[in-house]
Amino acid sequence: MTTSVAFLSRQERFRSVPSTNDIVRNWLTAGTAEVCLAVAGEQTAGRGRSGRSWLAPEGAAVLLSLGFRPGYVAADRVWRLAALVSLAMADAAEEVAGLVAGRLRLKWPNDIVAETGAGLRKLAGVLGETEGIGTADPIAIVGIGINADWPRVRFPTELADSMTSLSEISGGRPIDREALLDSFLTHLEPRVLALRDRYFDVAGWHARQVATGRVVRIERPGGGVEEARAVGVDGATGALLVEDPASPGGECEILAGEIVHVRLAVERENVTP
Ligand code: BTN
C-alpha cells in the first residue's frame, strides 16, 4: 500500500483472510490504537449484516475494515462512524470512477447504491460491530466491501439483478483499487478528525439518502414485514424516519438494530442468506 495517512495507527494488507472485521477486532482487543486498517484481496468468510455472508471474488472488490476507539463519541452517536465510512467511500468512488458528484446514493443505513437503467443496484455494504459502548473502553469495527473492477458477466447468477460494480456503472472503465483506497483514506481522514471534534456532516448524509420520499419495505427480526413511506433520516439518532399516521407527528423512527432489512423494491444483494 502506498498511502501514508497520519490518522492511521496501523495498516496492513492481506491477500486472503477469513474476515477483515475479525483482524481489526483482534488488534483492538490486543490494545492497538485507533484508527487501524486491514485490507484484503479476498475473504474466505466475509460477513454481511444480519448474519449473512458477503461474497466477492479475489481482486474484484475493495474489502477493508477500520478499527476505532470512539470514547469521544456519545454512545447514541457511534452509528456515525459507519455513516462517515459510507460517505467517504461514496466520494472516493465517484472520483475514481469518473462519476458525477451525487450519482451514488446511500440506502439506509449504510449501503452505497446506484440508480441504473434497470433499477437500484447495490455497490457496497457496510458492517459495523461494537463492543463496550458506554464503557471507558469502547471499540468499533467498521468494515466495507465495494464492488470495483467486477464485470457483469462475472456476477454470481443469483445476485446479477441486484448488484453492480464501479466498472459497470462507469461504462466498463477499469477501476484501480489502489487509487480507490487512496482516495477513500483521503476523504475519510477529515471526517474522522471532525468527529473527534463532535462534528458530523448531517447535511451531506441527508443529501445522499435514496429512500427519502419512497416507499420502503421493512423486515423485522422474526419475520414481520411492513411498508411505509420514508420521509428522511434523523441526524441525531441515525434512525430512518417513516410515515406513521398512528404516531404523534405522523412519523416514527426505525433504528438499524430493530430491523433485518430495508428494501425499496424487490432487491437482493451480494450476500447469501
Ligand atoms: C452488508 O451489506 O450486509 C455488509 C457487508 C460488509 C462487507 C464488508 S467486506 C469487509 C468487511 N469484512 C467483512 O467480513 N465484512 C465487511
XYZ file of C-alpha atoms and ligand atoms in Angstrom:
289
model
C 0.000 0.000 0.000
C 1.384 3.388 -0.928
C -0.915 5.506 1.210
C 0.599 7.190 4.224
C -2.191 8.790 6.181
C -1.346 10.378 9.509
C -4.603 9.372 11.212
C -3.879 5.656 10.797
C -2.157 3.951 13.728
C -1.631 0.716 11.832
C -2.402 -0.516 8.336
C -1.853 -3.975 6.909
C -2.598 -5.630 3.632
C -3.585 -9.325 3.320
C -4.022 -11.458 0.228
C -6.679 -13.667 1.827
C -8.238 -13.671 5.294
C -11.497 -15.025 6.719
C -12.833 -11.525 7.520
C -11.068 -8.174 7.843
C -13.510 -7.258 10.630
C -12.077 -10.083 12.749
C -8.496 -8.995 12.066
C -9.249 -5.497 13.280
C -11.240 -6.699 16.282
C -8.247 -8.782 17.373
C -5.940 -5.788 17.018
C -8.234 -3.590 19.099
C -8.629 -6.264 21.746
C -4.840 -6.515 21.939
C -4.596 -2.757 22.559
C -3.943 -1.264 19.115
C -4.819 2.434 18.974
C -7.355 3.873 16.561
C -7.569 4.169 13.601
C -6.300 0.809 12.377
C -6.929 -0.563 8.907
C -6.929 -4.065 7.433
C -7.355 -4.527 3.680
C -7.813 -7.893 1.962
C -7.759 -9.047 -1.627
C -10.152 -11.840 -0.718
C -12.209 -13.017 2.257
C -12.997 -16.662 2.826
C -15.677 -15.938 5.443
C -16.756 -12.371 4.685
C -19.740 -11.295 6.731
C -22.702 -9.123 5.848
C -25.360 -7.637 8.091
C -27.911 -9.765 9.941
C -25.753 -12.894 9.839
C -25.496 -13.028 6.074
C -22.312 -13.856 4.129
C -20.527 -11.330 1.916
C -19.184 -12.605 -1.384
C -16.559 -11.126 -3.688
C -14.007 -12.926 -5.873
C -10.339 -12.116 -5.320
C -9.393 -8.755 -6.784
C -12.934 -7.731 -7.765
C -13.685 -5.566 -4.745
C -12.038 -3.365 -2.168
C -12.543 -5.120 1.150
C -11.415 -3.377 4.298
C -12.117 -2.800 7.953
C -11.311 0.108 10.218
C -10.912 -0.076 13.987
C -11.936 2.804 16.230
C -11.842 3.601 19.944
C -14.753 6.041 19.965
C -14.521 7.300 23.531
C -15.025 10.793 22.062
C -18.494 9.948 20.693
C -21.633 9.667 22.814
C -22.920 6.089 22.880
C -26.001 7.029 20.846
C -23.847 8.677 18.144
C -21.477 5.773 17.448
C -23.562 4.954 14.342
C -21.886 7.996 12.776
C -18.658 6.031 12.301
C -20.309 3.657 9.829
C -22.095 6.559 8.151
C -18.908 8.544 7.608
C -17.183 5.483 6.164
C -20.020 5.209 3.614
C -19.870 8.907 2.833
C -16.091 8.868 2.343
C -16.314 5.814 0.101
C -19.114 7.336 -1.984
C -16.978 10.447 -2.545
C -13.935 8.347 -3.442
C -15.846 6.015 -5.744
C -17.320 8.904 -7.726
C -13.886 10.464 -8.066
C -12.049 7.303 -9.164
C -14.807 6.046 -11.474
C -15.315 9.469 -13.073
C -18.943 9.698 -11.944
C -20.862 12.916 -11.448
C -20.832 14.018 -7.797
C -24.000 12.778 -6.123
C -24.510 9.891 -8.561
C -24.011 7.359 -5.770
C -26.608 7.254 -3.018
C -26.890 5.727 0.413
C -29.606 3.233 1.164
C -30.244 3.385 4.870
C -28.490 2.515 6.971
C -25.209 2.457 5.061
C -25.363 0.662 1.712
C -23.953 2.511 -1.279
C -26.251 2.086 -4.267
C -26.606 3.371 -7.805
C -29.700 4.003 -9.879
C -29.218 2.157 -13.172
C -31.478 1.814 -16.189
C -32.584 -1.493 -14.698
C -33.302 -0.108 -11.228
C -31.460 0.354 -7.977
C -28.314 -1.744 -7.632
C -26.086 -2.295 -4.598
C -22.460 -1.280 -4.975
C -21.158 -1.518 -1.408
C -22.172 -2.746 2.018
C -21.028 -1.751 5.484
C -20.860 -3.924 8.576
C -20.475 -2.088 11.876
C -19.696 -4.054 15.029
C -19.162 -2.652 18.513
C -18.085 -3.781 21.959
C -18.090 -1.961 25.263
C -20.138 1.000 24.072
C -20.925 3.144 27.114
C -17.865 1.849 28.987
C -14.483 3.557 29.399
C -13.004 1.479 26.564
C -15.448 1.211 23.672
C -14.361 -0.284 20.385
C -15.993 -0.138 16.975
C -15.146 -2.027 13.823
C -16.485 -0.755 10.519
C -15.998 -2.999 7.501
C -16.862 -2.037 3.960
C -16.836 -4.015 0.745
C -17.223 -2.145 -2.533
C -17.532 -3.877 -5.871
C -14.831 -2.302 -8.014
C -13.397 -3.958 -11.115
C -16.029 -6.655 -11.473
C -17.613 -7.151 -14.905
C -21.277 -8.056 -15.013
C -20.511 -11.337 -16.799
C -18.761 -12.479 -13.613
C -21.546 -11.513 -11.202
C -22.983 -14.555 -9.400
C -26.167 -15.501 -11.261
C -28.356 -15.224 -8.185
C -27.114 -11.683 -7.482
C -26.776 -10.308 -11.009
C -30.106 -8.476 -10.863
C -29.423 -6.741 -7.572
C -25.745 -5.778 -7.551
C -23.435 -3.640 -9.611
C -19.794 -2.601 -9.642
C -17.920 0.621 -10.310
C -16.585 -0.722 -13.597
C -20.155 -1.473 -14.744
C -21.682 1.868 -13.839
C -18.769 3.755 -15.372
C -19.270 2.085 -18.754
C -16.508 -0.505 -18.472
C -13.815 1.840 -17.183
C -11.052 -0.126 -15.396
C -11.076 0.683 -11.674
C -7.722 0.969 -9.946
C -8.300 -0.462 -6.469
C -5.183 1.229 -5.095
C -6.412 4.588 -6.326
C -9.829 3.907 -4.812
C -8.280 3.026 -1.465
C -6.026 6.091 -1.529
C -8.940 8.361 -2.367
C -11.112 6.753 0.311
C -8.500 7.366 3.008
C -8.024 10.931 1.819
C -11.774 11.545 2.130
C -12.047 9.631 5.385
C -9.363 11.429 7.364
C -11.065 14.842 7.671
C -14.374 13.181 8.508
C -12.767 11.190 11.347
C -10.880 14.220 12.663
C -14.118 16.224 12.579
C -15.992 13.540 14.513
C -13.340 13.723 17.222
C -14.353 17.389 17.447
C -18.049 16.352 17.657
C -18.836 17.348 14.067
C -20.702 15.095 11.643
C -21.789 16.054 8.123
C -25.535 15.690 8.687
C -26.386 17.685 5.544
C -24.175 15.517 3.324
C -25.631 12.394 4.902
C -29.181 13.611 4.265
C -28.385 14.562 0.679
C -27.157 11.077 -0.260
C -30.236 9.223 1.064
C -32.044 7.377 -1.715
C -35.088 6.249 0.259
C -36.416 9.666 1.214
C -39.864 10.100 -0.308
C -40.099 6.470 -1.410
C -41.990 3.508 -0.034
C -39.768 1.081 1.831
C -40.388 -2.472 2.907
C -39.160 -3.065 6.442
C -38.302 -6.598 7.511
C -38.253 -7.153 11.275
C -36.423 -9.941 13.129
C -38.905 -12.805 13.449
C -40.406 -12.251 10.025
C -42.666 -9.212 10.392
C -42.835 -7.080 7.254
C -44.362 -3.638 6.823
C -44.360 -0.963 4.166
C -44.214 2.771 4.780
C -43.088 5.929 3.036
C -39.641 7.081 4.193
C -39.567 10.764 4.999
C -35.901 11.120 5.886
C -33.260 10.233 8.428
C -32.537 11.620 11.874
C -29.083 13.166 12.210
C -29.153 12.761 15.991
C -30.216 9.141 16.360
C -29.293 7.743 12.925
C -32.840 6.433 12.569
C -34.836 6.077 9.377
C -37.979 8.202 9.609
C -41.140 6.769 8.098
C -44.721 7.956 7.862
C -46.888 6.563 10.626
C -50.334 8.102 11.000
C -50.706 6.451 14.415
C -47.658 8.221 15.874
C -47.604 11.742 17.284
C -46.329 13.993 14.475
C -47.317 11.424 11.863
C -43.951 9.695 11.677
C -41.888 7.208 13.613
C -38.236 6.250 13.914
C -36.721 2.948 12.911
C -33.306 2.155 14.343
C -30.854 -0.061 12.463
C -30.733 -2.620 15.278
C -34.505 -3.098 15.120
C -34.681 -4.412 11.579
C -33.256 -7.167 9.442
C -33.532 -5.329 6.171
C -34.995 -2.326 4.433
C -35.750 -2.653 0.736
C -37.012 -0.097 -1.744
C -38.310 -2.713 -4.101
C -37.673 -6.357 -4.786
C -33.915 -6.369 -4.378
C -31.180 -8.779 -3.431
C -27.527 -8.085 -2.705
C -24.208 -9.905 -2.856
C -24.994 -11.742 0.297
C -26.216 -15.239 0.887
C -28.999 -15.966 3.366
C -23.823 -5.805 4.201
O -24.214 -5.055 3.298
O -24.503 -6.780 4.554
C -22.497 -5.529 4.839
C -21.347 -6.078 4.046
C -19.992 -5.778 4.681
C -18.855 -6.447 3.951
C -17.507 -5.998 4.448
S -16.194 -6.582 3.428
C -15.008 -6.095 4.617
C -15.595 -6.400 5.983
N -15.311 -7.750 6.396
C -16.397 -8.491 6.484
O -16.416 -9.698 6.823
N -17.487 -7.778 6.163
C -17.130 -6.408 5.868
